[in-house]
Short mmCIF file of C-alpha atoms in Angstrom, two decimals:
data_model
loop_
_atom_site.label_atom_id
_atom_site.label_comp_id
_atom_site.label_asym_id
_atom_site.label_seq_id
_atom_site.Cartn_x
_atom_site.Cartn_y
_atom_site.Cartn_z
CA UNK A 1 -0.20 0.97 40.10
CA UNK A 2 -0.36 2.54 43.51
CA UNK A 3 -0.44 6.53 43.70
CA UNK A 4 3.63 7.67 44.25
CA UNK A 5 4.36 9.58 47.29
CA UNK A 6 6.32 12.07 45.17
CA UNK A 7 4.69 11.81 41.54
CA UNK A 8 6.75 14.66 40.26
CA UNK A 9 9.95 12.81 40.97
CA UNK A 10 10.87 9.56 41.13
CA UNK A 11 14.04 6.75 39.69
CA UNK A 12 13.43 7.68 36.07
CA UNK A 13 11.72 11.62 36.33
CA UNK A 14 12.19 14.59 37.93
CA UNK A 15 9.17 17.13 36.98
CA UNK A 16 7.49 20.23 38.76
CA UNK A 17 6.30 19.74 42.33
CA UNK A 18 3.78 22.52 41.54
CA UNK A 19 2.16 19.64 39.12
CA UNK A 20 0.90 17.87 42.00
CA UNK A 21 -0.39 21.07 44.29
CA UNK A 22 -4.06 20.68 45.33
CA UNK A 23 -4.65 24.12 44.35
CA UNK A 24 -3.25 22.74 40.55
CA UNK A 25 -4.91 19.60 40.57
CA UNK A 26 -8.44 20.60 42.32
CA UNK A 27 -10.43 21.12 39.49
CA UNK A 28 -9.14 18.11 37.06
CA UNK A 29 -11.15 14.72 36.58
CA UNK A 30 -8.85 12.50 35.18
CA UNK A 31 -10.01 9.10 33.91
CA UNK A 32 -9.30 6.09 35.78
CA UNK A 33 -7.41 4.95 32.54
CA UNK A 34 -6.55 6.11 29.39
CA UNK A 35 -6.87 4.17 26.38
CA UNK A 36 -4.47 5.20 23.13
CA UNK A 37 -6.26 4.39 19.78
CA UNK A 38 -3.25 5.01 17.14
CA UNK A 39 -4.04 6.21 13.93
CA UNK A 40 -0.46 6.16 12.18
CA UNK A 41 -1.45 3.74 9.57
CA UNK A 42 -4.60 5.58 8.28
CA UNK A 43 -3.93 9.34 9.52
CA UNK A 44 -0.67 9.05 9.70
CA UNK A 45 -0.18 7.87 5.88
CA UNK A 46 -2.08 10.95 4.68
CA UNK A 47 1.29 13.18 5.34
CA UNK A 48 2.31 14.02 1.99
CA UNK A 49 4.84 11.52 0.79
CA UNK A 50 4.13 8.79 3.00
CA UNK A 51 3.61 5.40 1.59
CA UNK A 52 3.82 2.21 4.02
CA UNK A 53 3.87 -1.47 2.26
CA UNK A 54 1.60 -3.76 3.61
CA UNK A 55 4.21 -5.79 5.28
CA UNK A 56 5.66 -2.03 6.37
CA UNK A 57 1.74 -1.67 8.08
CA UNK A 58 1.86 -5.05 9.16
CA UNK A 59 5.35 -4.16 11.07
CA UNK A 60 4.43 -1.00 12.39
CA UNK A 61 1.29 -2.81 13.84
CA UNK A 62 3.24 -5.68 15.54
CA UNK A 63 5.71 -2.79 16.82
CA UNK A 64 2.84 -0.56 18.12
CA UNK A 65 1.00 -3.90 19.56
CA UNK A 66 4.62 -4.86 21.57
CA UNK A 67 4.71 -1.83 23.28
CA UNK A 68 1.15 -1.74 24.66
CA UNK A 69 -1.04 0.34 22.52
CA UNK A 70 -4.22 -0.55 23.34
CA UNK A 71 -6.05 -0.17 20.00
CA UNK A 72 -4.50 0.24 16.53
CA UNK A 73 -6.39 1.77 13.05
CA UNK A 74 -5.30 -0.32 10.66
CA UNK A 75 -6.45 1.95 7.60
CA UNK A 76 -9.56 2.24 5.50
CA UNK A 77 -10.37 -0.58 3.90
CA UNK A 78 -11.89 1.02 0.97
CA UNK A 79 -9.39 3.24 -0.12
CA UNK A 80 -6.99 0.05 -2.19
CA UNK A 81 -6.63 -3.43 -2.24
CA UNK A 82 -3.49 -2.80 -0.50
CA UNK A 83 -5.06 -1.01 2.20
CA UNK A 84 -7.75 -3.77 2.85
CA UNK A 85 -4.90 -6.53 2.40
CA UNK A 86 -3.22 -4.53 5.31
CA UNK A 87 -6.17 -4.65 7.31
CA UNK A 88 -7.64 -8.23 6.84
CA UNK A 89 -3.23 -9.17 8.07
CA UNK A 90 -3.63 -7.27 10.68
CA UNK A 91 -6.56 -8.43 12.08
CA UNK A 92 -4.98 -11.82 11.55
CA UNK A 93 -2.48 -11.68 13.48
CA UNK A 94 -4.25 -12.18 16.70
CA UNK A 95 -2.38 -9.18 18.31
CA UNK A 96 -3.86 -8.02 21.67
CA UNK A 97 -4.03 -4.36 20.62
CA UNK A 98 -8.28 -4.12 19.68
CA UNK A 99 -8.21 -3.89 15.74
CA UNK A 100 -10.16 -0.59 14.53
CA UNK A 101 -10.90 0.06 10.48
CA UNK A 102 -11.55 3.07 9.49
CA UNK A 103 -14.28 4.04 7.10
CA UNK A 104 -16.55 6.75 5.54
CA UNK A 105 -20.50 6.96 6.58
CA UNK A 106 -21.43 4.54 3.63
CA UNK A 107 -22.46 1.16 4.16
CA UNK A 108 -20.21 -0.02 1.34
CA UNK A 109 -17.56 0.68 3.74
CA UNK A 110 -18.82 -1.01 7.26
CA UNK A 111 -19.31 -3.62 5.31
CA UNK A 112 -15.82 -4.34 3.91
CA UNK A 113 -14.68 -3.42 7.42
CA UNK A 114 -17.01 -6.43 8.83
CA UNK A 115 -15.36 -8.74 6.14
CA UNK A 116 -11.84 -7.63 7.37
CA UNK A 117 -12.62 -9.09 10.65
CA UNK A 118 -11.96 -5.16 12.45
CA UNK A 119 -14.25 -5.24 15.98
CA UNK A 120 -14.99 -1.41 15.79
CA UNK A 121 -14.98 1.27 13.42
CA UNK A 122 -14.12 4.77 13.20
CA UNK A 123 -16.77 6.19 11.16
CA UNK A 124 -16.16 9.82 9.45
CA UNK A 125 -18.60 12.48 8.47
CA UNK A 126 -18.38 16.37 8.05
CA UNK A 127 -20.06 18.15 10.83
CA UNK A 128 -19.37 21.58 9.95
CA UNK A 129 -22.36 22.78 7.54
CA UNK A 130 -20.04 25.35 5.52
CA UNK A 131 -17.64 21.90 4.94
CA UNK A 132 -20.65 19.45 3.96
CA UNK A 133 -21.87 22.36 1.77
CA UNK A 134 -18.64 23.39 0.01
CA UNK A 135 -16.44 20.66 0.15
CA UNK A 136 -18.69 18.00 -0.68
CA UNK A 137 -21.45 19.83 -2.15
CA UNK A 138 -24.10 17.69 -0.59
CA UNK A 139 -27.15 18.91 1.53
CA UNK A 140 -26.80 18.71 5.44
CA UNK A 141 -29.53 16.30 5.14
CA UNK A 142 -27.68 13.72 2.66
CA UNK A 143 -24.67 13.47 5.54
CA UNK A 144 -27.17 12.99 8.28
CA UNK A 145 -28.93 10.58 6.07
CA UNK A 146 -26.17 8.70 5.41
CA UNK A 147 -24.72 8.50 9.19
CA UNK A 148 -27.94 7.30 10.84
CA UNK A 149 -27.99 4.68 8.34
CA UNK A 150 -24.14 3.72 8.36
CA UNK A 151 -23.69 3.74 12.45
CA UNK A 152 -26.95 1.68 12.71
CA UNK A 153 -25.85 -0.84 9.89
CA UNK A 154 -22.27 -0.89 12.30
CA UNK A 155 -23.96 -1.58 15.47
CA UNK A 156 -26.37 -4.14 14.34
CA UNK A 157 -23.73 -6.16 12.60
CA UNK A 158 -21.90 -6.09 15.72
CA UNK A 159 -19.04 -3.24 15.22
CA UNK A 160 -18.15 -0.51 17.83
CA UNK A 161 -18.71 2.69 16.24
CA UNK A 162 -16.71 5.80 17.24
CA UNK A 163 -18.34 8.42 15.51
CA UNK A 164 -15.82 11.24 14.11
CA UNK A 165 -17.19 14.13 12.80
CA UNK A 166 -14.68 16.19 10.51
CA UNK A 167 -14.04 19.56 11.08
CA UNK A 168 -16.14 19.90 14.22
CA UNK A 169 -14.02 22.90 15.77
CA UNK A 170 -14.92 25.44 13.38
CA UNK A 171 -18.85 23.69 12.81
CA UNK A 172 -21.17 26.26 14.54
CA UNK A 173 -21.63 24.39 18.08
CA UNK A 174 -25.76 24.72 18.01
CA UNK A 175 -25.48 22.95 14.66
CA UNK A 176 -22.40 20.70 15.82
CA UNK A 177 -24.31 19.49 18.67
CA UNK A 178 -27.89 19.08 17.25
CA UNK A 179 -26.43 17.10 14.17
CA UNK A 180 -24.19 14.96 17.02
CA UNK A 181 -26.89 13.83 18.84
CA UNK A 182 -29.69 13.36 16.11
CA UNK A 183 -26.85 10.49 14.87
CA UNK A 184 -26.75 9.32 18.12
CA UNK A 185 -30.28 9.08 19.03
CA UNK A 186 -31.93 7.77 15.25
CA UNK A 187 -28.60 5.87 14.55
CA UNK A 188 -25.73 4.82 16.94
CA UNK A 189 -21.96 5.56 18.90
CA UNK A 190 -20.70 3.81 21.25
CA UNK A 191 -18.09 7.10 21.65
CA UNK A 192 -17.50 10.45 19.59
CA UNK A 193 -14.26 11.85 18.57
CA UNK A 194 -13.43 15.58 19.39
CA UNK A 195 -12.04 16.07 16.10
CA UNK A 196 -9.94 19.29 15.69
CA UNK A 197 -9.44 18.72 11.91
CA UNK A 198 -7.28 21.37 11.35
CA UNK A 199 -5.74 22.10 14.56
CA UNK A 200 -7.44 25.69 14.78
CA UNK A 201 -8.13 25.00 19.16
CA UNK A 202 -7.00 26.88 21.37
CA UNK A 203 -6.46 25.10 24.83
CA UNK A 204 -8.83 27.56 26.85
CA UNK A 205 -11.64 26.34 24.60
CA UNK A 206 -10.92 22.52 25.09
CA UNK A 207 -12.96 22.65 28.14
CA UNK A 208 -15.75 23.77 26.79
CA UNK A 209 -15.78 21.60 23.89
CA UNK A 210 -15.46 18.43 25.55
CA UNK A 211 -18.65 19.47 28.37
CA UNK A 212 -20.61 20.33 25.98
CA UNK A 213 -20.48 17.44 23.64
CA UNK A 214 -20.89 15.33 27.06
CA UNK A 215 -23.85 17.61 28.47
CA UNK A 216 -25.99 16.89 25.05
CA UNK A 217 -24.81 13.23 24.21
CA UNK A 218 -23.53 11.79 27.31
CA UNK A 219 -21.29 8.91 25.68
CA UNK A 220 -17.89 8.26 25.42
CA UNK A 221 -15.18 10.64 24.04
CA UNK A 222 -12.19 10.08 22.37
CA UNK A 223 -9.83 12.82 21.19
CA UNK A 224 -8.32 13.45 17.76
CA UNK A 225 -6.24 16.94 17.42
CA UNK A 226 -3.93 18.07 15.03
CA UNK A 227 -0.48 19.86 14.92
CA UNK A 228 -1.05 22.62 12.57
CA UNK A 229 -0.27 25.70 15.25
CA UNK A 230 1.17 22.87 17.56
CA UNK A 231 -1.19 22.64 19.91
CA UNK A 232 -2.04 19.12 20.20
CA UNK A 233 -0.21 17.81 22.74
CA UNK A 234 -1.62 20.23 25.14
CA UNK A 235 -5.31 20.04 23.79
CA UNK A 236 -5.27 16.35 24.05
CA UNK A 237 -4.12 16.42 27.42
CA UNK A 238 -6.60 18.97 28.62
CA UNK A 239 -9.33 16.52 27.37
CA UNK A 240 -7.78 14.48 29.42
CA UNK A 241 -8.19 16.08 32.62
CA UNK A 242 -11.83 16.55 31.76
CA UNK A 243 -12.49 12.95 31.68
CA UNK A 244 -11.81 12.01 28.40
CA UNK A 245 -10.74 8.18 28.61
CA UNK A 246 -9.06 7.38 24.61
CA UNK A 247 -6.76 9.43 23.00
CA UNK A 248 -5.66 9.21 19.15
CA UNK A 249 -2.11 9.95 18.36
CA UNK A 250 0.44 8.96 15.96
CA UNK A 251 4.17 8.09 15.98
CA UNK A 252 5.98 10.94 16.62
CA UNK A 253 3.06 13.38 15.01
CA UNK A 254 3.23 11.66 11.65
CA UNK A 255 -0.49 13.15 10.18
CA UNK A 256 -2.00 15.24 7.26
CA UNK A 257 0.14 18.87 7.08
CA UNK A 258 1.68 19.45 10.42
CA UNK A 259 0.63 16.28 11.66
CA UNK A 260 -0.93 14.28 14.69
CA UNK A 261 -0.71 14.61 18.38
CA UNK A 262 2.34 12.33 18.91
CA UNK A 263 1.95 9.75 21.32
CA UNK A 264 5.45 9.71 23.05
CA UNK A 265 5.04 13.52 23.86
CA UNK A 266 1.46 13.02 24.90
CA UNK A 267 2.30 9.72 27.23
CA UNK A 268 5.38 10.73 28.74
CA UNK A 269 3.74 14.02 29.91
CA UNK A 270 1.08 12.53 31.57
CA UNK A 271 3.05 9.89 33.54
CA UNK A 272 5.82 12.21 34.79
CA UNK A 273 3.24 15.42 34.89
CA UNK A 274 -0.25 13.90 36.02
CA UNK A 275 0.76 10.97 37.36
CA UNK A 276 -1.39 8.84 34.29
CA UNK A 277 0.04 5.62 33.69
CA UNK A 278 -1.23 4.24 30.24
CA UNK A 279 0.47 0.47 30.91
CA UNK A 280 2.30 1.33 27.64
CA UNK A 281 6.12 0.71 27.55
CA UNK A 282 7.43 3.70 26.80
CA UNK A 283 10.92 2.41 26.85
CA UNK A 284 9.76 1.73 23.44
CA UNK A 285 9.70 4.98 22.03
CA UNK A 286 12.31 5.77 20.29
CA UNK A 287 12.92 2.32 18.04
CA UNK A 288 9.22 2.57 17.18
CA UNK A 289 9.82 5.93 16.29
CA UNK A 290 13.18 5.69 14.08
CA UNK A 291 12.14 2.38 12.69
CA UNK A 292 8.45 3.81 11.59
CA UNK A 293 10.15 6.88 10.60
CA UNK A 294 12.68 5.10 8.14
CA UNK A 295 10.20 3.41 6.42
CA UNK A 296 7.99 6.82 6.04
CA UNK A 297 11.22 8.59 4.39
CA UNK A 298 10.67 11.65 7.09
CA UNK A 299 13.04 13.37 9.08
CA UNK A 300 12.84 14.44 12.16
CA UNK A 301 14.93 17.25 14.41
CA UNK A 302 17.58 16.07 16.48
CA UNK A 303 16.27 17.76 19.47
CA UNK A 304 12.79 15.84 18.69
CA UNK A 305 10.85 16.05 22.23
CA UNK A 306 11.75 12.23 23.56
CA UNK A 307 12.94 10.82 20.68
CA UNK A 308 15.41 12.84 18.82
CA UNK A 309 18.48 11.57 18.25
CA UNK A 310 20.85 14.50 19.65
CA UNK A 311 18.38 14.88 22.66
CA UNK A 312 20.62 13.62 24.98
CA UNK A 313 23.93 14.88 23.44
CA UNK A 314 25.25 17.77 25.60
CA UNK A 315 27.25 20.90 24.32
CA UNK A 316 26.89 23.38 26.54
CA UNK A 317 29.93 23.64 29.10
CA UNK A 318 27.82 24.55 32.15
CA UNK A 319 25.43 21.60 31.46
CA UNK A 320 28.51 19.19 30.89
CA UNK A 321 29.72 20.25 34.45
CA UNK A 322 26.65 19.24 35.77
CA UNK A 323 26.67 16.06 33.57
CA UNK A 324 29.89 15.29 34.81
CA UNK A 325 29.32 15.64 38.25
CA UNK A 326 26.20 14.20 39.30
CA UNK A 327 26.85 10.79 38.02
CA UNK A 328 24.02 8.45 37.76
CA UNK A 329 21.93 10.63 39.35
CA UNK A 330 20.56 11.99 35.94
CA UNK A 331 16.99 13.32 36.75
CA UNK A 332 19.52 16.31 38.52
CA UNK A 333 20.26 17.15 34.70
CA UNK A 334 17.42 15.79 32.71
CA UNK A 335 13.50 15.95 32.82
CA UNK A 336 13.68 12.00 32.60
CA UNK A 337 16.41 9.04 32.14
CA UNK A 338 17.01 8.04 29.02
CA UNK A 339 16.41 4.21 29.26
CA UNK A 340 12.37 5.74 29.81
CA UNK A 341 12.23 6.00 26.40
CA UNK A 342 14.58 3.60 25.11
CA UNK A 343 17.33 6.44 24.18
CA UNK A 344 20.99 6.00 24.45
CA UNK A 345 23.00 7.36 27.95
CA UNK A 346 23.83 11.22 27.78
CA UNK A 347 26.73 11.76 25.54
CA UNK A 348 29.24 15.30 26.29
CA UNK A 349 29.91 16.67 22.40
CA UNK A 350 32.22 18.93 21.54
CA UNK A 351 31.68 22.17 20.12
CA UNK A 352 31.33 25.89 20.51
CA UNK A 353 29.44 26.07 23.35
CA UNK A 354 32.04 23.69 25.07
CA UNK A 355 33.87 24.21 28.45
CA UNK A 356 36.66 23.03 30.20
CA UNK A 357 35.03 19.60 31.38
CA UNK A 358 33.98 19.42 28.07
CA UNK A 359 37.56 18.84 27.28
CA UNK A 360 38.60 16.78 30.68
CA UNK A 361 35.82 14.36 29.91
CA UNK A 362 37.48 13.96 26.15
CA UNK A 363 41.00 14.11 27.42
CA UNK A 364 39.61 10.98 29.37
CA UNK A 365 38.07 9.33 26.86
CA UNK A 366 41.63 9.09 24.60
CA UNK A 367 44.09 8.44 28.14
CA UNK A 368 45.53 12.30 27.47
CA UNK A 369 46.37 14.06 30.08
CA UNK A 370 46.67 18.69 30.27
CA UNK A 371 47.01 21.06 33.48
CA UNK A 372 44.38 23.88 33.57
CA UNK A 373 46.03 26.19 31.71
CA UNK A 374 46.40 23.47 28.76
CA UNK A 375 43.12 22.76 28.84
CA UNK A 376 41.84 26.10 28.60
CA UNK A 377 44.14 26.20 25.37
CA UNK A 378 42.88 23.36 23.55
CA UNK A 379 39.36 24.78 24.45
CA UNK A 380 40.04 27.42 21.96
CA UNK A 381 41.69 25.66 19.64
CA UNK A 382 38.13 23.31 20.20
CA UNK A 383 36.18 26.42 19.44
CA UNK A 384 37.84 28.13 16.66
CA UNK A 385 37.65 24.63 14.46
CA UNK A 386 33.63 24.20 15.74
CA UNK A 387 33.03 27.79 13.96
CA UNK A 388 35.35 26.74 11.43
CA UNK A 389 33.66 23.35 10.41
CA UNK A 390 30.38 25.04 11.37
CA UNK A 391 29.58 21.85 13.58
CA UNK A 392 30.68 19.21 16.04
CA UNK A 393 34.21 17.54 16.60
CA UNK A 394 35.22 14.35 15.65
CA UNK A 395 37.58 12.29 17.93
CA UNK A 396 40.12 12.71 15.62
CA UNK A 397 39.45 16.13 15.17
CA UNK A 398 39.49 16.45 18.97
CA UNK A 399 42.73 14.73 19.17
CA UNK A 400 44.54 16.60 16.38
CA UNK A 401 43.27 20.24 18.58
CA UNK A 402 44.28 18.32 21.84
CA UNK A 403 48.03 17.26 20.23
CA UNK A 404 48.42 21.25 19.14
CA UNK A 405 48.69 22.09 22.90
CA UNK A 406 50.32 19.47 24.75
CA UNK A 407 53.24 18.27 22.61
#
């Protein structure tokens, strides 16, 4: 895709010139592309109350795989027949999204992933000391131990091995790194995963996690934050602009607690912000997002950043004027145009925040016609039943306020 004269606005967005300033941009090294490695069938799962089928994993992989994701977790192999059924159907289906399985540092493991057919693996051991020590209760040792062996058994058996080391932003860095690259150098990674376990990063210290991993190892990075203090979106994107070349998100932050980084946040910001175009069809989005969501029994906000399903449903008088009078030209009223993300054309509700083109637009709608000072009636009669019902009007609710006025 050739560079846009005027990134921060084009046909479908309308973002902040100041995005695209050299004295914004100087200092960021963006990849030339960005690979997304989704982990909603593995991480994604672990949010409480979240069950997928295997044909439910199986769909969710053929959705993620039609819109472009470039590499898909299909689960952990070891954790149920179900869950290695899920992978091995996956993996089988030929899709063009890169099958990943995900496993622990145990041999056991790699090798079940191997017999599911997966080409890499996402290997996981704790890297913080206190963790290995308290959580497991093993000795430091037994985790290196077992890494160095796992990773090698991996490579030599032909897997790509991302190496994801648990709880790495609260790990002591000197220990961090040193355990990081002894894995690296007596066993093997192809990449590492920033993992920020428990989403406890700020974004001023993203920068110095991701040069210092790349000073001491010098491989590959992928990222892997979570939501907890809702920082992931911003985190992930930072370790972006240092380089960082694969991201791991989720559909619409489904994850352990507060969840994942969500993808359709993290994408759509860095096409209409940085100018970083994944290839993924983000037009997409939002039937992904509802379907995937339906089947994990969760629900979302309405005002859910891309995919909610109010986001584009207007109350607000002043921004119904605008609505209302620029048209088609909807980047005027809207960060981006609907049809981006596969989201419905703005709809003007009614309500208490309503104004008087509000009520033109609905007069409109149901061939009524009121002069100004009838409209301005019905507006309050609009109002007082909004407080009343303690929510938005129906059309015949609407019409029944309208037919108080005017006959």
């Amino acid at each position: 895709m050739a560079p846009l004269k005027t990134p921060w606005i084009t046909e479908k967005w309308f973002s902040s010139p100041w995005n695209y300033l050299p004295e914004a941009t100087g200092a960021l090294e963006l990849p030339k592309t960005l690979r997304v490695h989704d982990v909603t069938l593995r991480d994604g799962e672990q949010q409480a109350g979240v069950e997928f089928t295997t044909n439910e994993k199986l769909r969710i992989a053929e959705l993620l795989n039609n819109a472009g994701i470039h590499r898909i977790e299909a689960g952990l192999p070891a954790v149920s027949p179900a869950d290695e059924e899920a992978v091995r159907r996956i993996v089988a289906e030929g899709f063009d999204s890169e099958i990943y399985a995900f496993s622990r540092c145990m041999v056991d493991d790699v090798k079940l992933a191997l017999d599911c057919g997966a080409t890499g693996v996402v290997m996981e051991v704790p890297s913080s000391h206190h963790l290995i020590e308290k959580g497991y209760r093993w000795p430091v040792q037994k985790a290196l131990d077992l890494s160095i062996e796992a990773t090698n058994f991996a490579h030599e058996n032909g897997l790509k091995v991302t190496f994801f080391p648990i709880d790495a932003t609260r790990a002591d860095i000197v220990e961090y790194l040193d355990m990081m690259e002894k894995v690296a150098t007596d066993g093997y990674v192809d990449a590492v995963a920033l993992v920020d376990t428990f989403g406890v990063l700020s974004p001023h210290a993203v920068s110095y996690f991701v040069r210092k991993t790349r000073e001491r190892l010098g491989v590959p990075m992928e990222t892997h934050f979570h939501m907890d203090f809702g920082m992931g979106v911003a985190n992930t994107i930072l370790a972006v602009t240092e380089g960082v070349e694969v991201i791991q998100t989720t559909v619409t932050g489904l994850g352990e607690r507060s969840g994942n980084t969500p993808t359709e946040e993290t994408i759509l910001a860095l096409l209409t912000m940085y100018g970083l175009d994944t290839g993924i069809k983000t037009e997409h989005f939002t039937a992904i997002s509802r379907e995937v969501l339906e089947m994990a029994g969760v629900a979302q906000p309405g005002n859910r950043p891309i995919v909610g399903e109010r986001l584009f449903d207007v109350e607000s008088g002043i921004i119904a004027t605008w609505v209302r009078n620029v048209g088609d030209d909807l980047i005027e009223t809207f960060p981006f145009r609907p049809e981006l993300v596969g989201q419905a054309a703005p709809e003007i509700v009614l309500g208490k925040g309503s104004g008087v083109d509000s009520i033109a637009v609905w007069l409109e709608r149901n061939d009524m016609t009121a002069d100004d000072d009838a409209i301005l009636e019905i507006l309050g009669v609009v109002k007082a039943k909004s407080l009343e019902k303690k929510g938005l009007l129906t059309n015949e609710e609407f019409v029944e306020c309208a037919l108080k006025v005017i006959t």
